PDB file of C-alpha atoms in Angstrom:
ATOM      1  CA  MET A 103     118.037 100.623 107.595  1.00  0.00           C
ATOM      2  CA  LEU A 104     115.477 102.852 109.190  1.00  0.00           C
ATOM      3  CA  GLU A 105     116.410 105.658 106.773  1.00  0.00           C
ATOM      4  CA  THR A 106     115.581 102.997 103.997  1.00  0.00           C
ATOM      5  CA  TRP A 107     112.042 102.443 105.531  1.00  0.00           C
ATOM      6  CA  VAL A 108     111.700 106.654 105.975  1.00  0.00           C
ATOM      7  CA  SER A 109     112.244 106.958 102.580  1.00  0.00           C
ATOM      8  CA  ILE A 110     109.876 104.264 101.446  1.00  0.00           C
ATOM      9  CA  ALA A 111     107.242 106.017 103.768  1.00  0.00           C
ATOM     10  CA  ILE A 112     107.787 109.293 102.485  1.00  0.00           C
ATOM     11  CA  GLY A 113     107.672 108.063  98.952  1.00  0.00           C
ATOM     12  CA  LEU A 114     104.296 106.177  99.415  1.00  0.00           C
ATOM     13  CA  GLY A 115     102.636 108.862 101.337  1.00  0.00           C
ATOM     14  CA  LEU A 116     103.472 111.062  98.410  1.00  0.00           C
ATOM     15  CA  SER A 117     102.090 108.829  96.032  1.00  0.00           C
ATOM     16  CA  ALA A 118      99.185 108.197  97.763  1.00  0.00           C
ATOM     17  CA  ALA A 119      98.715 112.043  97.877  1.00  0.00           C
ATOM     18  CA  CYS A 120      99.144 112.101  94.193  1.00  0.00           C
ATOM     19  CA  GLY A 121      96.273 109.824  94.020  1.00  0.00           C
ATOM     20  CA  PHE A 122      94.270 112.871  95.324  1.00  0.00           C
ATOM     21  CA  ARG A 123      95.874 115.572  93.478  1.00  0.00           C
ATOM     22  CA  VAL A 124      98.782 115.216  90.887  1.00  0.00           C
ATOM     23  CA  PHE A 125     100.716 118.310  91.493  1.00  0.00           C
ATOM     24  CA  VAL A 126      99.971 119.136  95.222  1.00  0.00           C
ATOM     25  CA  PRO A 127     102.539 116.311  96.471  1.00  0.00           C
ATOM     26  CA  LEU A 128     105.184 117.135  93.865  1.00  0.00           C
ATOM     27  CA  LEU A 129     104.816 120.890  95.020  1.00  0.00           C
ATOM     28  CA  VAL A 130     105.248 119.900  98.873  1.00  0.00           C
ATOM     29  CA  LEU A 131     108.186 117.555  97.828  1.00  0.00           C
ATOM     30  CA  SER A 132     109.851 120.733  95.932  1.00  0.00           C
ATOM     31  CA  VAL A 133     109.439 122.991  98.848  1.00  0.00           C
ATOM     32  CA  ALA A 134     110.787 120.374 101.574  1.00  0.00           C
ATOM     33  CA  SER A 135     113.405 119.466  99.156  1.00  0.00           C
ATOM     34  CA  MET A 136     114.411 123.404  98.775  1.00  0.00           C
ATOM     35  CA  GLN A 137     114.343 123.481 102.617  1.00  0.00           C
ATOM     36  CA  GLY A 138     116.732 120.343 103.201  1.00  0.00           C
ATOM     37  CA  HIS A 139     114.026 118.658 104.966  1.00  0.00           C
ATOM     38  CA  VAL A 140     114.057 115.656 102.271  1.00  0.00           C
ATOM     39  CA  PRO A 141     117.263 114.367 100.158  1.00  0.00           C
ATOM     40  CA  LEU A 142     116.429 113.790  96.725  1.00  0.00           C
ATOM     41  CA  ALA A 143     117.732 110.745  95.033  1.00  0.00           C
ATOM     42  CA  ALA A 144     120.243 111.291  92.294  1.00  0.00           C
ATOM     43  CA  GLY A 145     118.853 112.308  89.073  1.00  0.00           C
ATOM     44  CA  PHE A 146     116.019 113.826  90.810  1.00  0.00           C
ATOM     45  CA  GLU A 147     117.623 116.876  91.958  1.00  0.00           C
ATOM     46  CA  TRP A 148     115.657 118.898  89.499  1.00  0.00           C
ATOM     47  CA  ILE A 149     112.769 118.618  91.996  1.00  0.00           C
ATOM     48  CA  GLY A 150     114.442 120.969  94.485  1.00  0.00           C
ATOM     49  CA  THR A 151     114.853 123.665  92.063  1.00  0.00           C
ATOM     50  CA  MET A 152     113.118 127.126  91.680  1.00  0.00           C
ATOM     51  CA  PRO A 153     111.941 126.495  88.078  1.00  0.00           C
ATOM     52  CA  ALA A 154     110.569 123.102  89.303  1.00  0.00           C
ATOM     53  CA  LEU A 155     108.861 124.900  92.406  1.00  0.00           C
ATOM     54  CA  ILE A 156     107.324 127.487  90.007  1.00  0.00           C
ATOM     55  CA  ALA A 157     106.107 124.802  87.703  1.00  0.00           C
ATOM     56  CA  PHE A 158     104.628 122.708  90.387  1.00  0.00           C
ATOM     57  CA  ALA A 159     103.035 125.814  91.907  1.00  0.00           C
ATOM     58  CA  THR A 160     101.474 126.751  88.455  1.00  0.00           C
ATOM     59  CA  ALA A 161     100.463 123.378  87.765  1.00  0.00           C
ATOM     60  CA  THR A 162      98.824 122.539  91.174  1.00  0.00           C
ATOM     61  CA  ALA A 163      96.912 126.433  90.883  1.00  0.00           C
ATOM     62  CA  LEU A 164      95.538 125.134  87.420  1.00  0.00           C
ATOM     63  CA  GLU A 165      94.730 121.756  88.699  1.00  0.00           C
ATOM     64  CA  VAL A 166      92.794 122.774  91.592  1.00  0.00           C
ATOM     65  CA  LEU A 167      90.590 125.594  89.986  1.00  0.00           C
ATOM     66  CA  ALA A 168      89.749 122.834  87.114  1.00  0.00           C
ATOM     67  CA  TYR A 169      88.296 120.736  89.539  1.00  0.00           C
ATOM     68  CA  TYR A 170      85.731 123.520  90.451  1.00  0.00           C
ATOM     69  CA  ILE A 171      84.199 123.590  87.013  1.00  0.00           C
ATOM     70  CA  ALA A 172      81.760 121.222  87.057  1.00  0.00           C
ATOM     71  CA  TRP A 173      81.709 119.385  83.627  1.00  0.00           C
ATOM     72  CA  PHE A 174      85.351 119.869  83.516  1.00  0.00           C
ATOM     73  CA  ASP A 175      86.364 117.923  86.358  1.00  0.00           C
ATOM     74  CA  HIS A 176      85.040 114.467  84.965  1.00  0.00           C
ATOM     75  CA  LEU A 177      87.008 115.326  82.151  1.00  0.00           C
ATOM     76  CA  LEU A 178      90.161 115.933  83.998  1.00  0.00           C
ATOM     77  CA  ASP A 179      89.606 112.689  85.882  1.00  0.00           C
ATOM     78  CA  THR A 180      90.376 110.920  82.789  1.00  0.00           C
ATOM     79  CA  MET A 181      93.403 112.315  82.240  1.00  0.00           C
ATOM     80  CA  ALA A 182      94.502 112.497  86.001  1.00  0.00           C
ATOM     81  CA  THR A 183      94.357 108.582  86.547  1.00  0.00           C
ATOM     82  CA  PRO A 184      97.533 107.570  84.347  1.00  0.00           C
ATOM     83  CA  THR A 185      98.995 110.971  85.241  1.00  0.00           C
ATOM     84  CA  ALA A 186      98.576 110.298  88.900  1.00  0.00           C
ATOM     85  CA  VAL A 187     100.236 106.960  88.602  1.00  0.00           C
ATOM     86  CA  VAL A 188     103.047 108.438  86.992  1.00  0.00           C
ATOM     87  CA  ALA A 189     103.479 111.287  89.344  1.00  0.00           C
ATOM     88  CA  GLY A 190     103.317 108.518  92.108  1.00  0.00           C
ATOM     89  CA  VAL A 191     106.181 106.664  90.571  1.00  0.00           C
ATOM     90  CA  ILE A 192     108.227 109.785  90.088  1.00  0.00           C
ATOM     91  CA  ALA A 193     107.684 111.071  93.766  1.00  0.00           C
ATOM     92  CA  SER A 194     108.172 107.482  95.244  1.00  0.00           C
ATOM     93  CA  ALA A 195     111.712 106.995  93.080  1.00  0.00           C
ATOM     94  CA  SER A 196     112.639 110.624  93.788  1.00  0.00           C
ATOM     95  CA  VAL A 197     113.277 110.152  97.506  1.00  0.00           C
ATOM     96  CA  LEU A 198     114.449 106.299  97.524  1.00  0.00           C
ATOM     97  CA  THR A 199     118.076 107.497  97.927  1.00  0.00           C
ATOM     98  CA  GLU A 200     119.710 104.442  99.837  1.00  0.00           C
ATOM     99  CA  LEU A 201     118.211 101.551  97.749  1.00  0.00           C
ATOM    100  CA  PRO A 202     119.602  99.824  94.475  1.00  0.00           C
ATOM    101  CA  PRO A 203     118.385 100.961  91.163  1.00  0.00           C
ATOM    102  CA  LEU A 204     116.352  97.814  90.590  1.00  0.00           C
ATOM    103  CA  VAL A 205     114.968  97.792  94.047  1.00  0.00           C
ATOM    104  CA  LYS A 206     114.427 101.376  93.800  1.00  0.00           C
ATOM    105  CA  TRP A 207     112.481 101.256  90.657  1.00  0.00           C
ATOM    106  CA  GLY A 208     110.577  98.215  91.703  1.00  0.00           C
ATOM    107  CA  VAL A 209     109.512  99.937  94.956  1.00  0.00           C
ATOM    108  CA  ALA A 210     108.579 103.019  92.922  1.00  0.00           C
ATOM    109  CA  LEU A 211     106.640 101.230  90.084  1.00  0.00           C
ATOM    110  CA  ILE A 212     104.828  98.682  92.001  1.00  0.00           C
ATOM    111  CA  GLY A 213     104.398 100.390  95.347  1.00  0.00           C
ATOM    112  CA  GLY A 214     104.384 104.118  94.242  1.00  0.00           C
ATOM    113  CA  GLY A 215     102.340 103.623  91.121  1.00  0.00           C
ATOM    114  CA  SER A 216      99.764 101.326  92.588  1.00  0.00           C
ATOM    115  CA  VAL A 217      99.051 103.321  95.533  1.00  0.00           C
ATOM    116  CA  ALA A 218      98.547 106.481  93.591  1.00  0.00           C
ATOM    117  CA  GLY A 219      96.410 104.424  91.211  1.00  0.00           C
ATOM    118  CA  LEU A 220      94.254 103.003  93.736  1.00  0.00           C
ATOM    119  CA  VAL A 221      93.611 106.303  95.614  1.00  0.00           C
ATOM    120  CA  GLN A 222      92.721 107.899  92.199  1.00  0.00           C
ATOM    121  CA  GLY A 223      90.761 105.236  91.252  1.00  0.00           C
ATOM    122  CA  ALA A 224      88.475 105.510  94.560  1.00  0.00           C
ATOM    123  CA  THR A 225      88.205 109.057  93.968  1.00  0.00           C
ATOM    124  CA  VAL A 226      87.026 108.779  90.694  1.00  0.00           C
ATOM    125  CA  LEU A 227      84.515 106.223  91.718  1.00  0.00           C
ATOM    126  CA  ALA A 228      83.464 108.361  94.496  1.00  0.00           C
ATOM    127  CA  ARG A 229      83.027 111.568  92.326  1.00  0.00           C
ATOM    128  CA  VAL A 230      80.874 109.399  89.696  1.00  0.00           C
ATOM    129  CA  LYS A 231      78.620 108.571  93.100  1.00  0.00           C
ATOM    130  CA  SER A 232      78.610 112.013  94.472  1.00  0.00           C
ATOM    131  CA  ALA A 233      77.686 113.448  90.926  1.00  0.00           C
ATOM    132  CA  ALA A 234      74.825 110.872  90.422  1.00  0.00           C
ATOM    133  CA  LEU A 235      73.509 111.584  93.883  1.00  0.00           C
ATOM    134  CA  THR A 236      73.565 115.485  93.783  1.00  0.00           C
ATOM    135  CA  GLY A 237      73.304 116.212  90.203  1.00  0.00           C
ATOM    136  CA  GLY A 238      76.846 117.621  90.243  1.00  0.00           C
ATOM    137  CA  ILE A 239      76.241 120.236  93.052  1.00  0.00           C
ATOM    138  CA  GLY A 240      78.306 118.300  95.641  1.00  0.00           C
ATOM    139  CA  ASN A 241      81.422 118.088  93.390  1.00  0.00           C
ATOM    140  CA  PRO A 242      82.900 121.339  94.916  1.00  0.00           C
ATOM    141  CA  VAL A 243      82.487 120.016  98.206  1.00  0.00           C
ATOM    142  CA  PHE A 244      84.212 116.644  96.958  1.00  0.00           C
ATOM    143  CA  ALA A 245      87.037 118.516  95.175  1.00  0.00           C
ATOM    144  CA  THR A 246      87.605 120.444  98.331  1.00  0.00           C
ATOM    145  CA  LEU A 247      88.070 117.276 100.532  1.00  0.00           C
ATOM    146  CA  GLU A 248      90.216 115.799  97.718  1.00  0.00           C
ATOM    147  CA  LEU A 249      92.574 118.875  97.874  1.00  0.00           C
ATOM    148  CA  VAL A 250      92.645 118.788 101.754  1.00  0.00           C
ATOM    149  CA  GLY A 251      93.486 115.092 101.500  1.00  0.00           C
ATOM    150  CA  SER A 252      96.266 115.665  99.481  1.00  0.00           C
ATOM    151  CA  ILE A 253      97.972 118.537 101.251  1.00  0.00           C
ATOM    152  CA  THR A 254      97.351 116.598 104.422  1.00  0.00           C
ATOM    153  CA  THR A 255      98.879 113.147 103.271  1.00  0.00           C
ATOM    154  CA  ALA A 256     101.835 115.204 101.625  1.00  0.00           C
ATOM    155  CA  VAL A 257     102.725 117.059 104.576  1.00  0.00           C
ATOM    156  CA  LEU A 258     102.352 114.012 106.940  1.00  0.00           C
ATOM    157  CA  ALA A 259     104.632 112.032 104.507  1.00  0.00           C
ATOM    158  CA  ILE A 260     107.150 114.652 104.973  1.00  0.00           C
ATOM    159  CA  ILE A 261     106.813 115.237 108.543  1.00  0.00           C
ATOM    160  CA  ILE A 262     106.126 111.778 110.171  1.00  0.00           C
ATOM    161  CA  PRO A 263     106.480 109.272 107.486  1.00  0.00           C
ATOM    162  CA  LEU A 264     106.166 106.034 109.389  1.00  0.00           C
ATOM    163  CA  VAL A 265     102.712 107.397 110.620  1.00  0.00           C
ATOM    164  CA  CYS A 266     101.640 108.549 107.423  1.00  0.00           C
ATOM    165  CA  LEU A 267     102.780 104.990 105.917  1.00  0.00           C
ATOM    166  CA  LEU A 268     100.243 103.382 108.550  1.00  0.00           C
ATOM    167  CA  LEU A 269      97.748 105.620 107.596  1.00  0.00           C
ATOM    168  CA  VAL A 270      98.146 104.908 103.916  1.00  0.00           C
ATOM    169  CA  ILE A 271      97.928 101.227 104.496  1.00  0.00           C
ATOM    170  CA  GLY A 272      94.703 101.839 106.288  1.00  0.00           C
ATOM    171  CA  LEU A 273      93.349 104.015 103.480  1.00  0.00           C
ATOM    172  CA  CYS A 274      94.209 101.398 100.960  1.00  0.00           C
ATOM    173  CA  PHE A 275      92.684  98.654 102.882  1.00  0.00           C
ATOM    174  CA  PHE A 276      89.441 100.895 103.124  1.00  0.00           C
ATOM    175  CA  ILE A 277      89.445 101.651  99.601  1.00  0.00           C
ATOM    176  CA  PHE A 278      89.930  97.858  98.737  1.00  0.00           C
ATOM    177  CA  ARG A 279      86.886  96.816 100.963  1.00  0.00           C
ATOM    178  CA  ALA A 280      84.589  99.769  99.858  1.00  0.00           C
ATOM    179  CA  SER A 281      85.191  99.066  96.126  1.00  0.00           C
ATOM    180  CA  ARG A 282      84.975  95.457  96.719  1.00  0.00           C
ATOM    181  CA  ARG A 283      81.394  96.118  98.268  1.00  0.00           C
ATOM    182  CA  LEU A 284      80.683  98.469  95.459  1.00  0.00           C
ATOM    183  CA  LEU A 285      81.335  96.200  92.571  1.00  0.00           C
ATOM    184  CA  PHE A 286      80.342  92.803  94.061  1.00  0.00           C
ATOM    185  CA  GLY A 287      77.665  94.009  96.836  1.00  0.00           C
ATOM    186  CA  ARG A 288      77.462  92.792 100.326  1.00  0.00           C
ATOM    187  CA  ARG A 289      77.711  89.050 100.788  1.00  0.00           C
ATOM    188  CA  HIS A 290      75.132  87.689 103.320  1.00  0.00           C
ATOM    189  CA  VAL A 291      75.774  84.865 105.098  1.00  0.00           C
ATOM    190  CA  THR A 292      72.821  82.597 105.687  1.00  0.00           C
TER     191      THR A 292
END
C-alpha cells in the first residue's frame, strides 16, 4: 500500500514539474530509472533507455534556451501548455506500477494532467504579468525561476516523494487562491 502512495507521489510530483518545464522532469525520470532508483510501469521501460535519455537531454536544452529568447518564450507557452499536460500524464502513468490499468490511467489523466496543466497555466499567467510589468526585461529571471522550480520539484519527487506530494498540494492550493484573486479580485466583507 505504501508503495502505491509513493508511486502516486512520484507521478504527481513529476507532473507538477512538467508544468514548469516539459522535458526536465522526463530527463530526471530517465536518469533515475537508468540508475535503478525508480521502477517504470510496463510499456514505459523505453524512458529508461539511452536513446530516450539523449532525446530528453536534447529537448531539455532546446526548451531551456528557447525560454531566454524574449519574444519566443510567449510563443512557446502556447505550445507548452497542452504539451505539459501530455508530459504530466506520461510522467504519472510511467511510475504507477502497482495499480490496475483503469485506476492507473484515471490517476494519470485526472491527477497528472490536471496538476501539470494547473502549474503551467499559473506560469503562463505569471509570465504575462511579468512581461506587462517589466516590458519583458524580467522574463529571463522568470525563466530561470521556472527552470529551478522544475528541477527542484522533479528531484524532490524522486528523492522524497511523499514530502514532494505535500508541497505540490500546497502549490496547487496557492495557485488556485492566487488565480481566483487575479480573475475575480479580492472580496471585501463589510
